[in-house]
Coordinates of C-alpha atoms in Angstrom, one line a residue:
X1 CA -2.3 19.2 8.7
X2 CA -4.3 16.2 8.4
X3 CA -3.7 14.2 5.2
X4 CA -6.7 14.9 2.5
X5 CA -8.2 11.1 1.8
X6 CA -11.1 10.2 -1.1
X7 CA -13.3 7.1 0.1
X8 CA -15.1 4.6 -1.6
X9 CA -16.4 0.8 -2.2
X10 CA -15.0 -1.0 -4.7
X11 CA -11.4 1.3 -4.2
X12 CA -8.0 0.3 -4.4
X13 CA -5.8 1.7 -1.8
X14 CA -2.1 2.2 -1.4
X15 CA -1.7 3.0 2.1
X16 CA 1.1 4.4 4.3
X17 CA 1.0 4.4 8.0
X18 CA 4.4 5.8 10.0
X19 CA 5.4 5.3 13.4
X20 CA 5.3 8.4 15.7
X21 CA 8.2 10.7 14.7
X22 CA 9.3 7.8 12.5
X23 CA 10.9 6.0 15.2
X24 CA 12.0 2.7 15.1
X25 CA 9.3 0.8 16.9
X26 CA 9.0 -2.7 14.8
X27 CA 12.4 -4.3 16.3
X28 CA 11.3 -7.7 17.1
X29 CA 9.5 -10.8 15.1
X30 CA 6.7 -11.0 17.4
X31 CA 6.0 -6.8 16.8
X32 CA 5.7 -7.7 13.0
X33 CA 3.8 -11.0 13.3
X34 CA 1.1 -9.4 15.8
X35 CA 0.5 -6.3 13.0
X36 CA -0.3 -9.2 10.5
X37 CA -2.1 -11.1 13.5
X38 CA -4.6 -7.8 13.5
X39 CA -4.3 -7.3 9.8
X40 CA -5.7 -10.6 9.4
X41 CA -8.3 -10.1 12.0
X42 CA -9.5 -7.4 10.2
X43 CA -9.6 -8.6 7.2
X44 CA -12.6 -10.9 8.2
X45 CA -14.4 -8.5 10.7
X46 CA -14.2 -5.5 7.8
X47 CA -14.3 -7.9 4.1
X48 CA -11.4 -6.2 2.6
X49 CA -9.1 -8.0 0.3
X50 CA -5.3 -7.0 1.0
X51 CA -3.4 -7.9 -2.0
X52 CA 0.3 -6.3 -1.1
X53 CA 2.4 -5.0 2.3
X54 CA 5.7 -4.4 3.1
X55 CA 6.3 -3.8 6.9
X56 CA 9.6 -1.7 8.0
X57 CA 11.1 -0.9 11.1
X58 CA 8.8 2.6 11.4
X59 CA 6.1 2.8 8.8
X60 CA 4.0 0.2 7.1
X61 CA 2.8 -0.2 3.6
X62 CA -0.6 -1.7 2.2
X63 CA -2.2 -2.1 -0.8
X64 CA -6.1 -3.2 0.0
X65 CA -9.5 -3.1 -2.1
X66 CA -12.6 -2.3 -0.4
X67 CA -15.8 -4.6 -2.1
X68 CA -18.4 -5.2 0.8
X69 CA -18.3 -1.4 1.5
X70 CA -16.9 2.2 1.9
X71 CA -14.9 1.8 5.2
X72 CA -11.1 2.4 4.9
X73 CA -11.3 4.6 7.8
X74 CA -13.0 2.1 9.9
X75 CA -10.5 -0.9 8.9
X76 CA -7.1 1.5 9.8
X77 CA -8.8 2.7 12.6
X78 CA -9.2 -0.5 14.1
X79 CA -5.8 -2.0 12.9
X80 CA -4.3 0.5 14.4
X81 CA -5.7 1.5 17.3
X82 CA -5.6 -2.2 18.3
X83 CA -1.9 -2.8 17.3
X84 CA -0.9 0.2 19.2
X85 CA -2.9 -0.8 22.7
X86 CA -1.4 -4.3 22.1
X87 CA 2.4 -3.3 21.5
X88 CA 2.2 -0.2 24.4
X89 CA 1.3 -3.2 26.8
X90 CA 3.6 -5.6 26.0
X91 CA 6.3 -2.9 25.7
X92 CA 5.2 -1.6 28.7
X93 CA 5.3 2.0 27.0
X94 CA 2.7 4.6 27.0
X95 CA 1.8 7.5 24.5
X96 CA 1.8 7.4 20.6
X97 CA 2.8 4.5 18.7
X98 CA 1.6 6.5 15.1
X99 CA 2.3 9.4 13.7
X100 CA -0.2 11.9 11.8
X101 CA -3.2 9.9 10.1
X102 CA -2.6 6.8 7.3
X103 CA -1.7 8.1 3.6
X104 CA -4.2 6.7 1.6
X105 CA -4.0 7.0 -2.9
X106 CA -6.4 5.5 -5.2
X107 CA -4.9 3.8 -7.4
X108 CA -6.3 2.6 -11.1
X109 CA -5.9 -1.1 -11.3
X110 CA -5.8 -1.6 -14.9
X111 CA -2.9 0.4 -15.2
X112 CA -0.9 0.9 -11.9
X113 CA -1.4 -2.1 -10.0
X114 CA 1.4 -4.2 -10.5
X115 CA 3.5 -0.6 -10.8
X116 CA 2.3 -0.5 -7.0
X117 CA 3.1 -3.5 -5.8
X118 CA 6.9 -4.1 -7.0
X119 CA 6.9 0.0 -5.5
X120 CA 5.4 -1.5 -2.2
X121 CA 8.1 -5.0 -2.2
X122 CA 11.2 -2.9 -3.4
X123 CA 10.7 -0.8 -0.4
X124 CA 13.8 -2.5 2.1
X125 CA 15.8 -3.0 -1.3
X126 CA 15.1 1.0 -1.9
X127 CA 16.3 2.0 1.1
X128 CA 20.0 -0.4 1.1
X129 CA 18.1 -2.6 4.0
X130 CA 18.7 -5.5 1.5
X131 CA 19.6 -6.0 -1.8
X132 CA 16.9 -8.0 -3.2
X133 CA 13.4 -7.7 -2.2
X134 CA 13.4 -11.9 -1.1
X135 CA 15.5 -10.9 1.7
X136 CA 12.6 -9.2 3.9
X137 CA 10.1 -11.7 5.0
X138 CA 7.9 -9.2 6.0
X139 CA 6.4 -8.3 2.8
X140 CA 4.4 -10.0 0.1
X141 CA 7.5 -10.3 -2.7
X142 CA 7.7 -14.1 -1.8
X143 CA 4.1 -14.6 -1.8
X144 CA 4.1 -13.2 -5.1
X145 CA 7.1 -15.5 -6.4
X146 CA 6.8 -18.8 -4.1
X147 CA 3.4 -19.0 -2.9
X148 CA 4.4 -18.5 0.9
X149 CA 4.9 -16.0 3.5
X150 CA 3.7 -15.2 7.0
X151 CA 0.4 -13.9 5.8
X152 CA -2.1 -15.0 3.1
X153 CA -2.9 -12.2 0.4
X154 CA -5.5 -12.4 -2.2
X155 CA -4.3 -12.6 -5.2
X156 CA -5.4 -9.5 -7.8
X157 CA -7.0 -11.0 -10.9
X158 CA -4.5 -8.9 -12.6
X159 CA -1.7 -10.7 -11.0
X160 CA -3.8 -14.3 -11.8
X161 CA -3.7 -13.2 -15.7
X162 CA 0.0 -13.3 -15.7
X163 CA -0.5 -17.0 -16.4
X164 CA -2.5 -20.3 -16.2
X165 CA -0.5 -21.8 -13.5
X166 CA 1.2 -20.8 -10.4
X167 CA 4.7 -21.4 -11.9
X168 CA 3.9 -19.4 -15.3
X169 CA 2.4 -16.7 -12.9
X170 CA 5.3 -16.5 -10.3
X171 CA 7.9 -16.5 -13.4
X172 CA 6.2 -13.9 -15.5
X173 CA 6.2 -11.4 -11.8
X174 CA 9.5 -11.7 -11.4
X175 CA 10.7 -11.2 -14.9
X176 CA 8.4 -8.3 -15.0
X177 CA 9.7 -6.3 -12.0
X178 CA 12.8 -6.9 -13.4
X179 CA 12.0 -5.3 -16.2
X180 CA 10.4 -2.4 -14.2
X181 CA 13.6 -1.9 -12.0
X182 CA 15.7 -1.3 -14.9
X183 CA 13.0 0.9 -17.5
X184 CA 11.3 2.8 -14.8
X185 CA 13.8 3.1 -11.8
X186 CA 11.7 1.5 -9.0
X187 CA 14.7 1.4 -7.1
X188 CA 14.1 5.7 -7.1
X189 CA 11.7 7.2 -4.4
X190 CA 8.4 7.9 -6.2
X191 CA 6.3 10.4 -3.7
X192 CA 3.1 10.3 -6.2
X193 CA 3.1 6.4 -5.1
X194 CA 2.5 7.1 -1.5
X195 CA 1.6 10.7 -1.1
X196 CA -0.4 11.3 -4.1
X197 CA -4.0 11.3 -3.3
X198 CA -4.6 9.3 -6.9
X199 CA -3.2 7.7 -9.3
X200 CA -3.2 6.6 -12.3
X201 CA -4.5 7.5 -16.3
X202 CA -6.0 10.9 -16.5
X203 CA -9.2 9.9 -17.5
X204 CA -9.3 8.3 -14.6
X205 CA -8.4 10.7 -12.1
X206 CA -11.7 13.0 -13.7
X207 CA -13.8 10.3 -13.3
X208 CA -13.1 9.8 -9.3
X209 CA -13.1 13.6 -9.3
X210 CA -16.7 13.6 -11.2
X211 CA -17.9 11.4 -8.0
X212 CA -16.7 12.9 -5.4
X213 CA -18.0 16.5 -6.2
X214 CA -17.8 17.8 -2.7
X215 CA -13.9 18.5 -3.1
X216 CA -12.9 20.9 -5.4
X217 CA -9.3 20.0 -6.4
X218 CA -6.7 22.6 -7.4
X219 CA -6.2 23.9 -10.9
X220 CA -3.2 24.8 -10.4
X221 CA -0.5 21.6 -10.3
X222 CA -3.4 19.5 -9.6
X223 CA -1.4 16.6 -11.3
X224 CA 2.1 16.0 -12.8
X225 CA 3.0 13.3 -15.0
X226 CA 4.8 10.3 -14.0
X227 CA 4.9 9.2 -17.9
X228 CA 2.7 9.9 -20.6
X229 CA -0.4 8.2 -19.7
X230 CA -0.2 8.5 -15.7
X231 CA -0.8 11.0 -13.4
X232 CA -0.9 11.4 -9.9
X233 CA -3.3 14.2 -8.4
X234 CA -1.5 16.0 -5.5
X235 CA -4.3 17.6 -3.5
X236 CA -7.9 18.8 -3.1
X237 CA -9.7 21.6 -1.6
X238 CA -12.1 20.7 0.9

């Protein structure tokens, strides 16, 4: 079943693509700097502003904002659509290189930003690849904490107001997901940070929901609680 996915300019999008039957495909350097080679390609042809990634051996993570205009679909399309014609050469390899269609969530940046983001770094450490998120250079963590990394990122104003320099800033990040690995288990899977079609307060969920009033979500378990002031909504009817 293809994955149900809400739109929109000015959105804030965790997304999750995964290699074909979650295979392996990301082995070498040069298959994870040509991704970011096409991310950043993208980035200027499309205007979005990526502000998190972590890239694994078969599925991807990104956390983008879309201000110029409503085109997710476009921007994935052509990152990977391109990435896989380019890898399938070079690999001299034909058929899929994805799986079923990108996971996208909306997610409320006032509250569930930086939530998103330690989720998206912690990924390798999650899953015993490493045991501290520094260790993988392919994702943002040490962008984030040193100011370097393969790729540039734009920094979310959220992330700026952590402090008035880049050392107060890169101190306060690391202190706080910290914090967030040992109060809120970000070390656990959490499926409503990936598969969860939004995401965040409640009031905010209704108000996407008010403006996209051709879905008609469930009543039913339309939302469980990840605390007491965030929810995720699970699905729509379309």
């Amino acid at each position: 079943m293809r994955p149900t996915r809400i739109s929109m300019i000015n959105g804030l999008f965790h997304v999750t693509t995964r290699c074909d039957n979650k295979n392996f495909y990301f082995r070498e350097d040069e298959d994870f700097t040509e991704y970011l080679k096409i991310v950043e390609r993208a980035r200027k042809k499309y205007g979005f502003k990526l502000h998190a990634y972590c890239l694994t051996s078969n599925h991807v993570h990104l956390l983008l904002s879309t201000p110029v205009e409503d085109n997710l679909s476009k921007l994935m399309q052509y990152i990977n659509g391109m990435y896989a014609r380019i890898y399938n050469r070079r690999h001299k390899r034909t058929g899929h290189f994805w799986g079923e269609r990108f996971y996208s969530t909306i997610v409320e940046s006032e509250n569930q930003l930086l939530s998103t983001i330690f989720y998206i770094e912690l990924n390798m450490t999650r899953n015993g690849v490493t045991k501290h998120p520094k260790e993988w250079k392919w994702s943002s963590y040490n962008q984030h904490t040193k100011g370097k990394g393969p790729i540039e990122i734009d920094f979310h104003e959220i992330y700026m107001a952590l402090g008035n320099t880049d050392k107060e800033r890169r101190n306060k990040y690391i202190t706080m997901m910290s914090d967030r690995i040992i109060q809120k288990g970000l070390l656990a899977k959490q499926p409503q940070v990936t598969y969860g079609l939004i995401f965040g307060s409640e009031s905010f969920i209704k108000e996407i929901i008010g403006n996209h009033t051709n879905h008609r979500y469930y009543t039913n378990r339309k939302h469980f609680a990840v605390d007491e002031t965030t929810f995720c909504l699970r699905k729509f009817k379309t």
